Coordinates of C-alpha atoms in Angstrom, one line a residue:
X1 CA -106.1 -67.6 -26.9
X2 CA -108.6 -69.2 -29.0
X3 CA -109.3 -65.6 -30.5
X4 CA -105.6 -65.8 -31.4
X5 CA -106.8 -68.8 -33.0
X6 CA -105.1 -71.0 -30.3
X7 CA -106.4 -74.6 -30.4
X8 CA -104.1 -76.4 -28.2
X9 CA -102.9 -74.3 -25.2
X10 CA -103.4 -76.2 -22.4
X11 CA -100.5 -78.4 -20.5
X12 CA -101.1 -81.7 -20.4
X13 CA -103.0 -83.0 -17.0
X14 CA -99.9 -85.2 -16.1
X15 CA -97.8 -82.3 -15.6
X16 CA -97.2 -81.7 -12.1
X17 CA -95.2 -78.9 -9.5
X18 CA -92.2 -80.1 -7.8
X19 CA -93.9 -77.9 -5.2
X20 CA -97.4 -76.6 -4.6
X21 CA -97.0 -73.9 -2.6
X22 CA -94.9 -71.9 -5.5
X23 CA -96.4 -69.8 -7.9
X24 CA -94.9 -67.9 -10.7
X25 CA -96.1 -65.8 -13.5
X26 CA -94.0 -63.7 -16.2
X27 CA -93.1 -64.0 -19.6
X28 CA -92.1 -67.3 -21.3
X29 CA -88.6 -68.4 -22.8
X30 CA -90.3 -71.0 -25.0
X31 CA -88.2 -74.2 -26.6
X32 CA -88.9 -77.6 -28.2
X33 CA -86.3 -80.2 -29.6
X34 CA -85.9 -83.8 -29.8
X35 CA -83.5 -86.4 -29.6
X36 CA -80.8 -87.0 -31.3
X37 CA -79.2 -90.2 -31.3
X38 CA -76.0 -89.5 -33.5
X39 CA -74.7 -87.0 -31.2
X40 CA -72.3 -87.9 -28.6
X41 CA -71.9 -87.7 -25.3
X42 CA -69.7 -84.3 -25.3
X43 CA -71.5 -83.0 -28.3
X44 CA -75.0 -82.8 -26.3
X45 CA -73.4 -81.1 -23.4
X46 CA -72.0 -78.3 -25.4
X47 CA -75.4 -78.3 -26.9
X48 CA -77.4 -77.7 -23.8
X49 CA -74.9 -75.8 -22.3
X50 CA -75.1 -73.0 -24.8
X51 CA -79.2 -73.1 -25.0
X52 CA -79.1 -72.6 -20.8
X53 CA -76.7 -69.1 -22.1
X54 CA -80.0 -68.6 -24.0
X55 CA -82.3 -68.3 -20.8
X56 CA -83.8 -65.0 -20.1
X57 CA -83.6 -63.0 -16.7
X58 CA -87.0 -62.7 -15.6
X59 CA -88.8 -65.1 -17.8
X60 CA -90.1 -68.8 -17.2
X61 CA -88.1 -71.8 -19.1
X62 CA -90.9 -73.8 -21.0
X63 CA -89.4 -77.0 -22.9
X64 CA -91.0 -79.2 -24.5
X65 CA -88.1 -82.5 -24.7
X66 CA -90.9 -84.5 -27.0
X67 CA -88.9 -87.4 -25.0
X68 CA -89.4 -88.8 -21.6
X69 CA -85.9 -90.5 -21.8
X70 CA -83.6 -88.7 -20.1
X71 CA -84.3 -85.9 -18.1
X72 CA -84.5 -82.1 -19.1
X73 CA -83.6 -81.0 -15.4
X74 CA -81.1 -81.3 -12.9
X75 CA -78.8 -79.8 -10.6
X76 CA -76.8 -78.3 -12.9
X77 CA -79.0 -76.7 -15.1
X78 CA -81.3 -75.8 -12.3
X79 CA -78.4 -74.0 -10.6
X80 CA -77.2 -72.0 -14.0
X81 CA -81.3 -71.3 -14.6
X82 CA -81.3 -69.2 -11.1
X83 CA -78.1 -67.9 -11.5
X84 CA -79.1 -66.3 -14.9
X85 CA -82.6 -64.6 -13.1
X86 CA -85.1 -67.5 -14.7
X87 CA -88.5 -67.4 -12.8
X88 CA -89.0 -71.1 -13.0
X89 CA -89.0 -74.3 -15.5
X90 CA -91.6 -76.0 -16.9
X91 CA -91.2 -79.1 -19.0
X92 CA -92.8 -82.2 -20.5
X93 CA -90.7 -84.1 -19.6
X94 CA -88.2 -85.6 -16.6
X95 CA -86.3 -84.1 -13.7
X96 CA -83.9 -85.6 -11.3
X97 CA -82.1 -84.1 -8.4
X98 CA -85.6 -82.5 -7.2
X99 CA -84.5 -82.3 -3.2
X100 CA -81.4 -80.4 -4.2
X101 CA -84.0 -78.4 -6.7
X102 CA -86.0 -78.0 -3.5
X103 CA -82.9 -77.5 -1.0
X104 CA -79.7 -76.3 -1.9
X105 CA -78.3 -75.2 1.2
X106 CA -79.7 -78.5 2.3
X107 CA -77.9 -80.6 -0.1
X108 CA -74.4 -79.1 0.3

C-alpha cells in the first residue's frame, strides 16, 4: 500500500472481533458518513435502509460512522447484511445486539 502511496491504512488498535475464531477475506464495500442532526427519526431509517440495498454479495461492509454515538450495527441490519451474501462488517464504530449477531437460532 505505501507503493500506492498509502499513508494511513491500518485499523485503529481499538478495533476488536465480536469473535476470534472468524476469519474473512474478500473484497471491500467501503463507506464513510457522519451525523446528521437535522434529519429525523424516519428520515435516517430510509437512509440506511437504502445504503444496506447498496451491500454487495460476497464483499466485506467496511464503515467508517466518524461517530461513536449510536451504533452502526444491529439485528436488523446484521440480518439484511447476510441475507444479501455480505462476508462480514467492520466498523469504527458501535454495535448492539452482538449475542443475536453471534446466535440467531439462539435468540429466536
Amino acid at each position: 500500500l505505501r507503493n500506492l502511496g498509502y499513508k494511513n491504512f491500518a485499523f485503529p488498535s481499538n478495533i476488536k472481533p465480536i469473535n476470534n475464531e472468524h476469519v474473512i477475506c474478500g473484497p471491500v464495500f467501503t463507506i464513510e458518513g457522519k451525523m446528521d442532526e437535522s434529519c429525523d427519526a424516519n428520515q435516517t431509517l430510509l437512509s440506511w435502509t437504502e445504503l444496506l440495498s447498496k451491500a454487495k454479495e460476497n464483499h466485506i461492509w467496511l464503515s467508517q460512522p466518524h461517530n461513536h454515538i449510536v451504533a452502526q450495527m444491529g439485528e436488523l441490519s446484521a440480518e439484511t447484511l447476510k441475507y444479501k451474501g455480505v462476508k462480514g462488517y467492520i466498523v469504527d464504530g458501535g454495535c448492539r445486539d452482538v449475542d443475536f449477531i453471534l446466535n440467531p437460532s439462539k435468540s429466536a
